[in-house]
Amino acid sequence: MSYALGILETYGYLPAIAGVDSALKSANVGIKSVQLPGGGLVTILIQGDVAAVKASVEAGSATIESIGVLVSHHVIARLDKETEKLFYGSINSCTGQEQKKDLTELLEPKKQNLVPKNNESLSKQKLDKLKVTELRRIARSFENFAIESKNIKFANKSQLIKAILEKTQPEVE
């Protein structure tokens, strides 16, 4: 028995859900996978008999088109085994979990040792070179800091530098 692969591509997850809903209701097909390649695109792969996939892709694309965000749709009838290996191999190499992991690695700041050690102090020149976000990170690392933790996000660079210097510099009597 030959089967087909239907592809629906849209902008946004909500139109994709609406399209898949109408596609699955219109014919006896199944979802092979849902991909999130990036940029707001959502790609849905539908698998089943050739006629059923054609009908479901038409129904799904009509629903998505009515929303106005259909990018493309296509049906590959009688998918060859070699093409299937190539296609699913490339799809499986970029799954949503791996993509989420890559995104979290990119979004997480690289943790640097910005807080001074006991014998080391931060000079005003060193602090002036740091970004405000790094200064806020240093400020949050201190206990009993001059600025309340909930107000650190509102403090500007000069306020943060002044408070950090007060905390790290020993008082001269």
PDB file of C-alpha atoms in Angstrom:
ATOM      1  CA  MET A   1       0.000   0.000   0.000  1.00  0.00           C
ATOM      2  CA  SER A   2       1.431   3.377  -0.964  1.00  0.00           C
ATOM      3  CA  TYR A   3       1.126   6.301   1.316  1.00  0.00           C
ATOM      4  CA  ALA A   4       1.583  10.002   0.920  1.00  0.00           C
ATOM      5  CA  LEU A   5       3.114  12.786   2.916  1.00  0.00           C
ATOM      6  CA  GLY A   6       1.275  16.087   3.232  1.00  0.00           C
ATOM      7  CA  ILE A   7       3.003  19.271   4.333  1.00  0.00           C
ATOM      8  CA  LEU A   8       1.289  22.357   5.750  1.00  0.00           C
ATOM      9  CA  GLU A   9       3.358  25.397   6.656  1.00  0.00           C
ATOM     10  CA  THR A  10       1.984  28.421   8.464  1.00  0.00           C
ATOM     11  CA  TYR A  11       2.943  31.377  10.607  1.00  0.00           C
ATOM     12  CA  GLY A  12       1.938  30.865  14.223  1.00  0.00           C
ATOM     13  CA  TYR A  13       0.936  27.913  16.332  1.00  0.00           C
ATOM     14  CA  LEU A  14      -2.758  28.745  16.652  1.00  0.00           C
ATOM     15  CA  PRO A  15      -3.451  28.651  12.876  1.00  0.00           C
ATOM     16  CA  ALA A  16      -1.484  25.394  12.743  1.00  0.00           C
ATOM     17  CA  ILE A  17      -3.783  23.860  15.350  1.00  0.00           C
ATOM     18  CA  ALA A  18      -6.865  25.019  13.447  1.00  0.00           C
ATOM     19  CA  GLY A  19      -5.456  23.626  10.198  1.00  0.00           C
ATOM     20  CA  VAL A  20      -4.547  20.275  11.733  1.00  0.00           C
ATOM     21  CA  ASP A  21      -7.975  20.019  13.333  1.00  0.00           C
ATOM     22  CA  SER A  22      -9.770  20.431  10.020  1.00  0.00           C
ATOM     23  CA  ALA A  23      -7.241  18.186   8.241  1.00  0.00           C
ATOM     24  CA  LEU A  24      -7.731  15.336  10.700  1.00  0.00           C
ATOM     25  CA  LYS A  25     -11.522  15.689  10.654  1.00  0.00           C
ATOM     26  CA  SER A  26     -11.723  15.613   6.852  1.00  0.00           C
ATOM     27  CA  ALA A  27      -9.969  12.291   6.197  1.00  0.00           C
ATOM     28  CA  ASN A  28      -8.438   9.227   7.830  1.00  0.00           C
ATOM     29  CA  VAL A  29      -4.879  10.525   8.250  1.00  0.00           C
ATOM     30  CA  GLY A  30      -2.391  10.945  11.073  1.00  0.00           C
ATOM     31  CA  ILE A  31       0.070  13.585  12.104  1.00  0.00           C
ATOM     32  CA  LYS A  32       3.626  12.456  11.470  1.00  0.00           C
ATOM     33  CA  SER A  33       5.236  15.427  13.209  1.00  0.00           C
ATOM     34  CA  VAL A  34       4.965  19.112  13.992  1.00  0.00           C
ATOM     35  CA  GLN A  35       8.122  21.155  13.484  1.00  0.00           C
ATOM     36  CA  LEU A  36       8.988  24.621  14.752  1.00  0.00           C
ATOM     37  CA  PRO A  37      11.849  25.691  12.468  1.00  0.00           C
ATOM     38  CA  GLY A  38      11.926  29.256  13.806  1.00  0.00           C
ATOM     39  CA  GLY A  39      10.768  32.706  12.857  1.00  0.00           C
ATOM     40  CA  GLY A  40       7.218  31.852  13.841  1.00  0.00           C
ATOM     41  CA  LEU A  41       6.910  29.126  11.209  1.00  0.00           C
ATOM     42  CA  VAL A  42       5.129  25.888  12.025  1.00  0.00           C
ATOM     43  CA  THR A  43       5.416  22.894   9.697  1.00  0.00           C
ATOM     44  CA  ILE A  44       2.941  20.023   9.991  1.00  0.00           C
ATOM     45  CA  LEU A  45       3.600  16.650   8.369  1.00  0.00           C
ATOM     46  CA  ILE A  46       0.522  14.515   7.679  1.00  0.00           C
ATOM     47  CA  GLN A  47       0.709  10.876   6.619  1.00  0.00           C
ATOM     48  CA  GLY A  48      -1.863   8.483   5.165  1.00  0.00           C
ATOM     49  CA  ASP A  49      -3.342   7.211   1.889  1.00  0.00           C
ATOM     50  CA  VAL A  50      -2.750   9.410  -1.148  1.00  0.00           C
ATOM     51  CA  ALA A  51      -6.385  10.482  -1.596  1.00  0.00           C
ATOM     52  CA  ALA A  52      -6.926  10.991   2.124  1.00  0.00           C
ATOM     53  CA  VAL A  53      -3.784  13.124   2.476  1.00  0.00           C
ATOM     54  CA  LYS A  54      -4.761  15.240  -0.542  1.00  0.00           C
ATOM     55  CA  ALA A  55      -8.213  15.858   0.938  1.00  0.00           C
ATOM     56  CA  SER A  56      -6.868  16.633   4.399  1.00  0.00           C
ATOM     57  CA  VAL A  57      -4.168  19.013   3.123  1.00  0.00           C
ATOM     58  CA  GLU A  58      -6.771  20.856   1.056  1.00  0.00           C
ATOM     59  CA  ALA A  59      -9.072  21.166   4.075  1.00  0.00           C
ATOM     60  CA  GLY A  60      -6.242  22.248   6.375  1.00  0.00           C
ATOM     61  CA  SER A  61      -4.830  24.761   3.911  1.00  0.00           C
ATOM     62  CA  ALA A  62      -8.301  26.241   3.341  1.00  0.00           C
ATOM     63  CA  THR A  63      -8.745  26.742   7.080  1.00  0.00           C
ATOM     64  CA  ILE A  64      -5.309  28.317   7.488  1.00  0.00           C
ATOM     65  CA  GLU A  65      -5.844  30.464   4.384  1.00  0.00           C
ATOM     66  CA  SER A  66      -9.083  31.788   5.882  1.00  0.00           C
ATOM     67  CA  ILE A  67      -7.022  32.994   8.846  1.00  0.00           C
ATOM     68  CA  GLY A  68      -4.581  34.539   6.368  1.00  0.00           C
ATOM     69  CA  VAL A  69      -1.251  33.051   7.416  1.00  0.00           C
ATOM     70  CA  LEU A  70      -0.744  30.072   5.095  1.00  0.00           C
ATOM     71  CA  VAL A  71       2.839  29.923   3.847  1.00  0.00           C
ATOM     72  CA  SER A  72       2.642  26.788   1.688  1.00  0.00           C
ATOM     73  CA  HIS A  73       1.130  23.346   1.345  1.00  0.00           C
ATOM     74  CA  HIS A  74       2.175  20.318  -0.673  1.00  0.00           C
ATOM     75  CA  VAL A  75       1.415  16.615  -1.046  1.00  0.00           C
ATOM     76  CA  ILE A  76       4.090  14.072  -1.956  1.00  0.00           C
ATOM     77  CA  ALA A  77       2.271  11.021  -3.295  1.00  0.00           C
ATOM     78  CA  ARG A  78       3.895   7.594  -3.027  1.00  0.00           C
ATOM     79  CA  LEU A  79       6.941   8.744  -1.080  1.00  0.00           C
ATOM     80  CA  ASP A  80      10.027   6.717  -2.058  1.00  0.00           C
ATOM     81  CA  LYS A  81      11.885   4.862   0.705  1.00  0.00           C
ATOM     82  CA  GLU A  82      15.160   6.680  -0.017  1.00  0.00           C
ATOM     83  CA  THR A  83      13.410  10.042  -0.028  1.00  0.00           C
ATOM     84  CA  GLU A  84      11.709   9.105   3.212  1.00  0.00           C
ATOM     85  CA  LYS A  85      15.061   8.306   4.850  1.00  0.00           C
ATOM     86  CA  LEU A  86      16.529  11.568   3.650  1.00  0.00           C
ATOM     87  CA  PHE A  87      13.496  13.631   4.589  1.00  0.00           C
ATOM     88  CA  TYR A  88      12.891  12.184   8.047  1.00  0.00           C
ATOM     89  CA  GLY A  89      16.609  12.072   8.773  1.00  0.00           C
ATOM     90  CA  SER A  90      16.895  15.808   8.173  1.00  0.00           C
ATOM     91  CA  ILE A  91      13.702  16.501  10.122  1.00  0.00           C
ATOM     92  CA  ASN A  92      14.733  14.392  13.105  1.00  0.00           C
ATOM     93  CA  SER A  93      18.100  16.123  13.310  1.00  0.00           C
ATOM     94  CA  CYS A  94      16.313  19.344  14.314  1.00  0.00           C
ATOM     95  CA  THR A  95      13.603  18.358  16.759  1.00  0.00           C
ATOM     96  CA  GLY A  96      11.845  20.819  18.974  1.00  0.00           C
ATOM     97  CA  GLN A  97      13.622  19.589  22.135  1.00  0.00           C
ATOM     98  CA  GLU A  98      17.063  20.084  20.573  1.00  0.00           C
ATOM     99  CA  GLN A  99      15.996  23.480  19.315  1.00  0.00           C
ATOM    100  CA  LYS A 100      14.778  24.463  22.795  1.00  0.00           C
ATOM    101  CA  LYS A 101      18.082  23.304  24.239  1.00  0.00           C
ATOM    102  CA  ASP A 102      20.008  25.397  21.685  1.00  0.00           C
ATOM    103  CA  LEU A 103      17.849  28.434  22.423  1.00  0.00           C
ATOM    104  CA  THR A 104      18.356  28.150  26.162  1.00  0.00           C
ATOM    105  CA  GLU A 105      22.106  27.919  25.638  1.00  0.00           C
ATOM    106  CA  LEU A 106      21.990  31.066  23.542  1.00  0.00           C
ATOM    107  CA  LEU A 107      19.717  32.959  25.909  1.00  0.00           C
ATOM    108  CA  GLU A 108      21.450  32.016  29.150  1.00  0.00           C
ATOM    109  CA  PRO A 109      24.146  34.531  29.982  1.00  0.00           C
ATOM    110  CA  LYS A 110      27.637  33.184  30.317  1.00  0.00           C
ATOM    111  CA  LYS A 111      28.310  33.101  34.006  1.00  0.00           C
ATOM    112  CA  GLN A 112      31.444  34.998  34.784  1.00  0.00           C
ATOM    113  CA  ASN A 113      33.019  35.366  38.155  1.00  0.00           C
ATOM    114  CA  LEU A 114      32.113  39.021  38.575  1.00  0.00           C
ATOM    115  CA  VAL A 115      31.859  39.000  42.351  1.00  0.00           C
ATOM    116  CA  PRO A 116      35.160  39.848  44.022  1.00  0.00           C
ATOM    117  CA  LYS A 117      36.912  37.357  46.245  1.00  0.00           C
ATOM    118  CA  ASN A 118      37.683  38.222  49.841  1.00  0.00           C
ATOM    119  CA  ASN A 119      41.113  39.698  49.156  1.00  0.00           C
ATOM    120  CA  GLU A 120      40.178  41.338  45.869  1.00  0.00           C
ATOM    121  CA  SER A 121      38.113  44.470  45.459  1.00  0.00           C
ATOM    122  CA  LEU A 122      36.461  46.048  42.460  1.00  0.00           C
ATOM    123  CA  SER A 123      37.735  49.433  41.425  1.00  0.00           C
ATOM    124  CA  LYS A 124      35.542  52.176  40.030  1.00  0.00           C
ATOM    125  CA  GLN A 125      37.336  51.829  36.668  1.00  0.00           C
ATOM    126  CA  LYS A 126      36.528  48.108  36.486  1.00  0.00           C
ATOM    127  CA  LEU A 127      32.906  48.732  37.392  1.00  0.00           C
ATOM    128  CA  ASP A 128      32.570  51.538  34.820  1.00  0.00           C
ATOM    129  CA  LYS A 129      33.528  49.067  32.072  1.00  0.00           C
ATOM    130  CA  LEU A 130      30.775  46.614  33.028  1.00  0.00           C
ATOM    131  CA  LYS A 131      27.272  46.677  31.603  1.00  0.00           C
ATOM    132  CA  VAL A 132      24.345  47.549  33.851  1.00  0.00           C
ATOM    133  CA  THR A 133      23.061  43.962  33.653  1.00  0.00           C
ATOM    134  CA  GLU A 134      26.408  42.685  34.951  1.00  0.00           C
ATOM    135  CA  LEU A 135      26.354  45.261  37.740  1.00  0.00           C
ATOM    136  CA  ARG A 136      22.856  44.128  38.705  1.00  0.00           C
ATOM    137  CA  ARG A 137      24.037  40.517  38.781  1.00  0.00           C
ATOM    138  CA  ILE A 138      26.874  41.503  41.120  1.00  0.00           C
ATOM    139  CA  ALA A 139      24.476  43.490  43.303  1.00  0.00           C
ATOM    140  CA  ARG A 140      22.087  40.539  43.633  1.00  0.00           C
ATOM    141  CA  SER A 141      24.928  38.281  44.756  1.00  0.00           C
ATOM    142  CA  PHE A 142      25.510  40.291  47.946  1.00  0.00           C
ATOM    143  CA  GLU A 143      23.616  39.754  51.169  1.00  0.00           C
ATOM    144  CA  ASN A 144      22.376  42.860  52.986  1.00  0.00           C
ATOM    145  CA  PHE A 145      22.986  45.052  49.963  1.00  0.00           C
ATOM    146  CA  ALA A 146      22.327  48.805  50.185  1.00  0.00           C
ATOM    147  CA  ILE A 147      19.622  48.608  47.495  1.00  0.00           C
ATOM    148  CA  GLU A 148      16.690  46.280  48.151  1.00  0.00           C
ATOM    149  CA  SER A 149      16.636  43.270  45.832  1.00  0.00           C
ATOM    150  CA  LYS A 150      13.286  44.257  44.358  1.00  0.00           C
ATOM    151  CA  ASN A 151      14.647  47.735  43.514  1.00  0.00           C
ATOM    152  CA  ILE A 152      17.922  46.592  41.913  1.00  0.00           C
ATOM    153  CA  LYS A 153      16.219  46.318  38.540  1.00  0.00           C
ATOM    154  CA  PHE A 154      15.336  50.030  38.689  1.00  0.00           C
ATOM    155  CA  ALA A 155      18.774  51.263  39.767  1.00  0.00           C
ATOM    156  CA  ASN A 156      20.937  53.029  37.192  1.00  0.00           C
ATOM    157  CA  LYS A 157      24.625  52.445  36.599  1.00  0.00           C
ATOM    158  CA  SER A 158      25.926  55.151  38.931  1.00  0.00           C
ATOM    159  CA  GLN A 159      23.669  54.034  41.800  1.00  0.00           C
ATOM    160  CA  LEU A 160      24.798  50.423  41.363  1.00  0.00           C
ATOM    161  CA  ILE A 161      28.490  51.342  41.225  1.00  0.00           C
ATOM    162  CA  LYS A 162      28.189  53.499  44.342  1.00  0.00           C
ATOM    163  CA  ALA A 163      26.402  50.741  46.286  1.00  0.00           C
ATOM    164  CA  ILE A 164      28.849  48.036  45.146  1.00  0.00           C
ATOM    165  CA  LEU A 165      31.838  50.173  46.090  1.00  0.00           C
ATOM    166  CA  GLU A 166      30.316  50.834  49.516  1.00  0.00           C
ATOM    167  CA  LYS A 167      29.863  47.095  49.994  1.00  0.00           C
ATOM    168  CA  THR A 168      33.319  46.026  48.765  1.00  0.00           C
ATOM    169  CA  GLN A 169      35.575  48.871  49.916  1.00  0.00           C
ATOM    170  CA  PRO A 170      36.606  48.731  53.546  1.00  0.00           C
ATOM    171  CA  GLU A 171      35.584  51.781  55.496  1.00  0.00           C
ATOM    172  CA  VAL A 172      38.386  54.199  56.235  1.00  0.00           C
ATOM    173  CA  GLU A 173      38.284  55.615  59.759  1.00  0.00           C
TER     174      GLU A 173
END
